[in-house]
């Protein structure tokens, strides 16, 4: 399955997250009606699940497929995702429908909304020391790697997270998280799994000023901004160096 950032990563996904300050409705009728409506729009979404968390339900497509969609209704959060979409426009179809349905089917009011964000996720598979890869590719000249100069030192936790405000009122923010999945046992024994290094770009709009735009219009703007940040910064300055470091070990 080809996706927009296949040059830099193995899997790419676009998630939507709508946070509420109040508990969302979870009655039987509300939950079933909401997911039945989604199922009609996306016939492949047939797997209904109740997680171990209280009042958390999801509807998803086959997760073993190269590309799939999912939607989750949590205690105070509504989320959806599209893994390996053919394009950003394709990913927006699910998210736009979920946000369009939220006020009518779930009774979500602008008054209670805490935030709306888009997450661009990039998974880069590597069977080896993830933290070593991140340290070498993203911190080659950084004083933060000074401890690595000690004899026998091995990287066990390099997971940078950076957040910046993109507006004067700080309601629009962007964050980059780099998540590694290597543990000390693997570093000690050299027995590594095939887990992925994940890079997350999150563009979030806090709702305190109650913007007049619809949720769908606001999310489209957030997605456009995230794509711009990826093109300008993330792809070349973060994904490419990590990908190159992984390729040099294969």
Coordinates of C-alpha atoms in Angstrom, one line a residue:
X1 CA 0.0 0.0 0.0
X2 CA 1.5 3.3 -1.1
X3 CA 1.1 6.2 1.3
X4 CA 2.2 9.8 1.2
X5 CA 5.4 9.3 3.3
X6 CA 6.3 5.8 2.2
X7 CA 9.8 7.1 1.2
X8 CA 10.6 7.7 4.9
X9 CA 8.7 5.1 6.9
X10 CA 7.0 1.7 6.9
X11 CA 3.6 2.9 8.1
X12 CA 2.0 6.3 8.2
X13 CA -1.3 7.1 9.9
X14 CA -3.5 10.1 10.5
X15 CA -5.4 10.3 13.7
X16 CA -8.1 12.7 14.9
X17 CA -8.6 13.4 18.6
X18 CA -11.4 15.4 20.1
X19 CA -11.2 16.0 23.8
X20 CA -14.1 16.9 26.0
X21 CA -14.2 18.3 29.5
X22 CA -17.3 16.3 30.2
X23 CA -18.1 12.6 30.0
X24 CA -19.4 11.6 26.6
X25 CA -22.7 9.7 26.4
X26 CA -22.3 5.9 26.4
X27 CA -25.9 4.5 26.5
X28 CA -26.5 1.4 24.5
X29 CA -28.7 3.2 22.0
X30 CA -26.3 6.1 21.5
X31 CA -23.2 3.9 21.0
X32 CA -24.9 1.5 18.6
X33 CA -26.6 4.3 16.5
X34 CA -23.3 6.1 16.2
X35 CA -21.3 3.2 15.1
X36 CA -24.0 1.8 12.8
X37 CA -24.0 5.2 11.0
X38 CA -20.2 4.9 10.5
X39 CA -20.6 1.3 9.3
X40 CA -23.0 2.4 6.6
X41 CA -20.5 5.0 5.3
X42 CA -17.5 2.6 5.5
X43 CA -18.8 -1.0 5.0
X44 CA -15.4 -2.4 5.9
X45 CA -15.7 -1.1 9.5
X46 CA -17.4 -4.2 11.0
X47 CA -15.3 -5.1 14.0
X48 CA -17.0 -3.7 17.1
X49 CA -15.0 -4.0 20.3
X50 CA -15.3 -3.0 24.0
X51 CA -11.9 -2.5 25.6
X52 CA -10.9 -3.2 29.1
X53 CA -11.3 0.4 30.0
X54 CA -14.8 1.6 31.3
X55 CA -17.0 3.1 28.6
X56 CA -14.5 2.6 25.8
X57 CA -15.9 1.2 22.5
X58 CA -14.4 1.0 19.0
X59 CA -15.4 0.1 15.5
X60 CA -12.6 -0.8 13.0
X61 CA -11.7 -2.4 9.8
X62 CA -9.4 -5.5 9.6
X63 CA -6.2 -4.5 11.3
X64 CA -4.2 -7.1 9.4
X65 CA -4.9 -5.3 6.1
X66 CA -2.2 -2.9 4.7
X67 CA -4.6 0.0 5.1
X68 CA -7.5 0.3 7.6
X69 CA -9.7 2.7 9.5
X70 CA -10.8 2.8 13.1
X71 CA -12.9 5.0 15.5
X72 CA -13.0 4.9 19.3
X73 CA -15.4 6.4 21.8
X74 CA -13.7 6.9 25.1
X75 CA -14.8 8.4 28.5
X76 CA -14.0 12.0 27.5
X77 CA -12.5 11.6 24.1
X78 CA -13.6 10.8 20.5
X79 CA -10.8 9.5 18.3
X80 CA -10.5 8.1 14.8
X81 CA -7.6 6.9 12.6
X82 CA -6.6 5.8 9.1
X83 CA -3.5 3.7 8.7
X84 CA -1.6 4.0 5.4
X85 CA -4.2 6.1 3.6
X86 CA -3.6 6.6 -0.1
X87 CA -3.7 10.4 0.4
X88 CA -4.5 12.9 3.1
X89 CA -7.8 13.6 1.4
X90 CA -8.7 9.9 1.7
X91 CA -7.9 10.0 5.5
X92 CA -10.0 13.2 5.9
X93 CA -13.1 11.3 4.8
X94 CA -13.5 9.3 8.0
X95 CA -12.4 12.1 10.3
X96 CA -14.7 14.7 8.7
X97 CA -17.7 12.3 9.0
X98 CA -16.9 11.6 12.7
X99 CA -16.7 15.3 13.5
X100 CA -19.8 16.1 11.5
X101 CA -21.7 13.4 13.5
X102 CA -20.3 14.4 16.9
X103 CA -22.7 17.2 17.8
X104 CA -25.8 15.4 16.5
X105 CA -25.2 11.8 17.5
X106 CA -23.2 12.4 20.7
X107 CA -24.5 15.8 21.7
X108 CA -21.1 17.3 21.9
X109 CA -21.3 21.1 22.4
X110 CA -18.6 23.7 21.7
X111 CA -18.9 24.7 25.3
X112 CA -17.4 21.4 26.6
X113 CA -14.7 20.9 24.0
X114 CA -11.2 21.0 25.4
X115 CA -9.1 20.5 22.3
X116 CA -9.1 19.1 18.8
X117 CA -5.9 17.8 17.2
X118 CA -4.5 15.8 14.3
X119 CA -1.7 13.3 14.8
X120 CA 0.6 12.3 12.0
X121 CA 2.3 9.0 13.0
X122 CA 5.3 7.5 11.3
X123 CA 6.6 4.0 12.2
X124 CA 10.1 2.9 11.2
X125 CA 10.8 -0.7 11.8
X126 CA 14.2 -1.6 13.2
X127 CA 15.5 -4.7 15.0
X128 CA 18.2 -3.2 17.1
X129 CA 18.8 -0.5 19.7
X130 CA 16.2 2.2 18.9
X131 CA 17.7 4.7 21.3
X132 CA 21.1 4.4 19.8
X133 CA 19.6 5.1 16.4
X134 CA 17.8 8.2 17.7
X135 CA 20.9 9.5 19.5
X136 CA 23.1 9.1 16.4
X137 CA 20.7 10.5 13.9
X138 CA 19.1 13.4 15.8
X139 CA 21.8 14.3 18.3
X140 CA 25.1 14.0 16.5
X141 CA 26.6 17.2 17.8
X142 CA 24.4 17.7 20.9
X143 CA 25.9 18.2 24.4
X144 CA 23.0 16.0 25.6
X145 CA 24.9 13.0 24.3
X146 CA 27.9 13.7 26.5
X147 CA 27.2 10.7 28.8
X148 CA 27.5 8.4 25.7
X149 CA 31.2 9.3 25.7
X150 CA 31.8 7.3 28.9
X151 CA 33.6 3.9 28.3
X152 CA 31.0 1.2 27.7
X153 CA 28.1 3.5 27.7
X154 CA 25.0 2.4 25.8
X155 CA 21.9 4.4 24.9
X156 CA 18.8 3.2 26.7
X157 CA 16.4 6.2 26.6
X158 CA 16.5 8.8 23.9
X159 CA 12.9 10.0 23.4
X160 CA 12.9 13.7 22.6
X161 CA 9.6 15.6 22.9
X162 CA 9.3 19.2 21.8
X163 CA 6.2 21.5 21.9
X164 CA 5.9 25.0 20.5
X165 CA 3.1 27.5 20.3
X166 CA 2.1 28.6 16.8
X167 CA -0.1 31.5 17.8
X168 CA 0.3 34.5 20.1
X169 CA -2.4 33.2 22.5
X170 CA -0.8 29.7 22.6
X171 CA -4.0 28.0 21.7
X172 CA -2.5 26.5 18.6
X173 CA 0.4 24.3 19.4
X174 CA 2.6 21.7 17.6
X175 CA 4.5 18.9 19.2
X176 CA 7.0 16.3 18.0
X177 CA 7.5 13.1 20.0
X178 CA 10.0 10.4 19.2
X179 CA 9.1 7.1 20.8
X180 CA 11.5 4.2 21.1
X181 CA 10.6 0.6 22.2
X182 CA 14.0 -0.8 23.2
X183 CA 14.3 -1.9 26.8
X184 CA 17.3 -2.5 29.1
X185 CA 17.0 -6.2 28.8
X186 CA 17.3 -6.1 25.0
X187 CA 20.3 -3.8 25.2
X188 CA 21.9 -6.1 27.8
X189 CA 21.3 -9.3 25.9
X190 CA 21.3 -8.1 22.3
X191 CA 18.0 -9.9 21.8
X192 CA 15.9 -7.2 20.0
X193 CA 12.3 -7.3 18.8
X194 CA 11.0 -6.1 15.5
X195 CA 9.2 -3.1 17.0
X196 CA 9.1 0.2 15.3
X197 CA 10.6 3.6 16.2
X198 CA 7.6 6.0 16.1
X199 CA 7.6 9.7 15.3
X200 CA 4.5 11.7 16.1
X201 CA 3.7 15.2 14.9
X202 CA 0.7 16.6 16.7
X203 CA -1.0 19.9 15.8
X204 CA -3.5 20.8 18.5
X205 CA -6.1 23.6 18.9
X206 CA -7.3 24.4 22.4
X207 CA -10.9 25.5 22.5
X208 CA -11.1 28.0 25.3
X209 CA -12.1 30.9 23.0
X210 CA -14.8 28.8 21.3
X211 CA -13.9 29.3 17.6
X212 CA -16.9 29.8 15.3
X213 CA -15.7 27.4 12.6
X214 CA -17.1 24.0 12.3
X215 CA -15.1 21.0 13.7
X216 CA -14.6 19.7 10.2
X217 CA -13.3 23.0 8.9
X218 CA -11.0 23.4 11.9
X219 CA -9.6 19.9 11.5
X220 CA -9.0 20.4 7.8
X221 CA -6.9 23.5 8.7
X222 CA -5.0 21.5 11.4
X223 CA -4.3 18.8 8.9
X224 CA -3.1 21.3 6.3
X225 CA -0.7 22.8 8.9
X226 CA 0.6 19.4 9.9
X227 CA 1.3 18.5 6.3
X228 CA 3.1 21.8 5.9
X229 CA 5.3 21.2 9.0
X230 CA 6.1 17.7 7.7
X231 CA 7.1 18.9 4.3
X232 CA 9.2 21.8 5.7
X233 CA 10.7 20.1 8.8
X234 CA 9.8 16.7 9.9
X235 CA 10.3 14.6 6.8
X236 CA 13.8 15.9 5.9
X237 CA 15.1 16.8 9.4
X238 CA 13.8 13.9 11.5
X239 CA 12.4 11.0 9.4
X240 CA 15.2 11.1 6.8
X241 CA 18.1 10.9 9.3
X242 CA 16.4 8.1 11.3
X243 CA 15.7 6.2 8.1
X244 CA 19.3 6.6 6.9
X245 CA 20.7 5.4 10.2
X246 CA 18.5 2.3 10.1
X247 CA 19.5 1.7 6.5
X248 CA 23.2 1.9 7.4
X249 CA 22.7 -1.0 9.9
X250 CA 21.0 -3.3 7.4

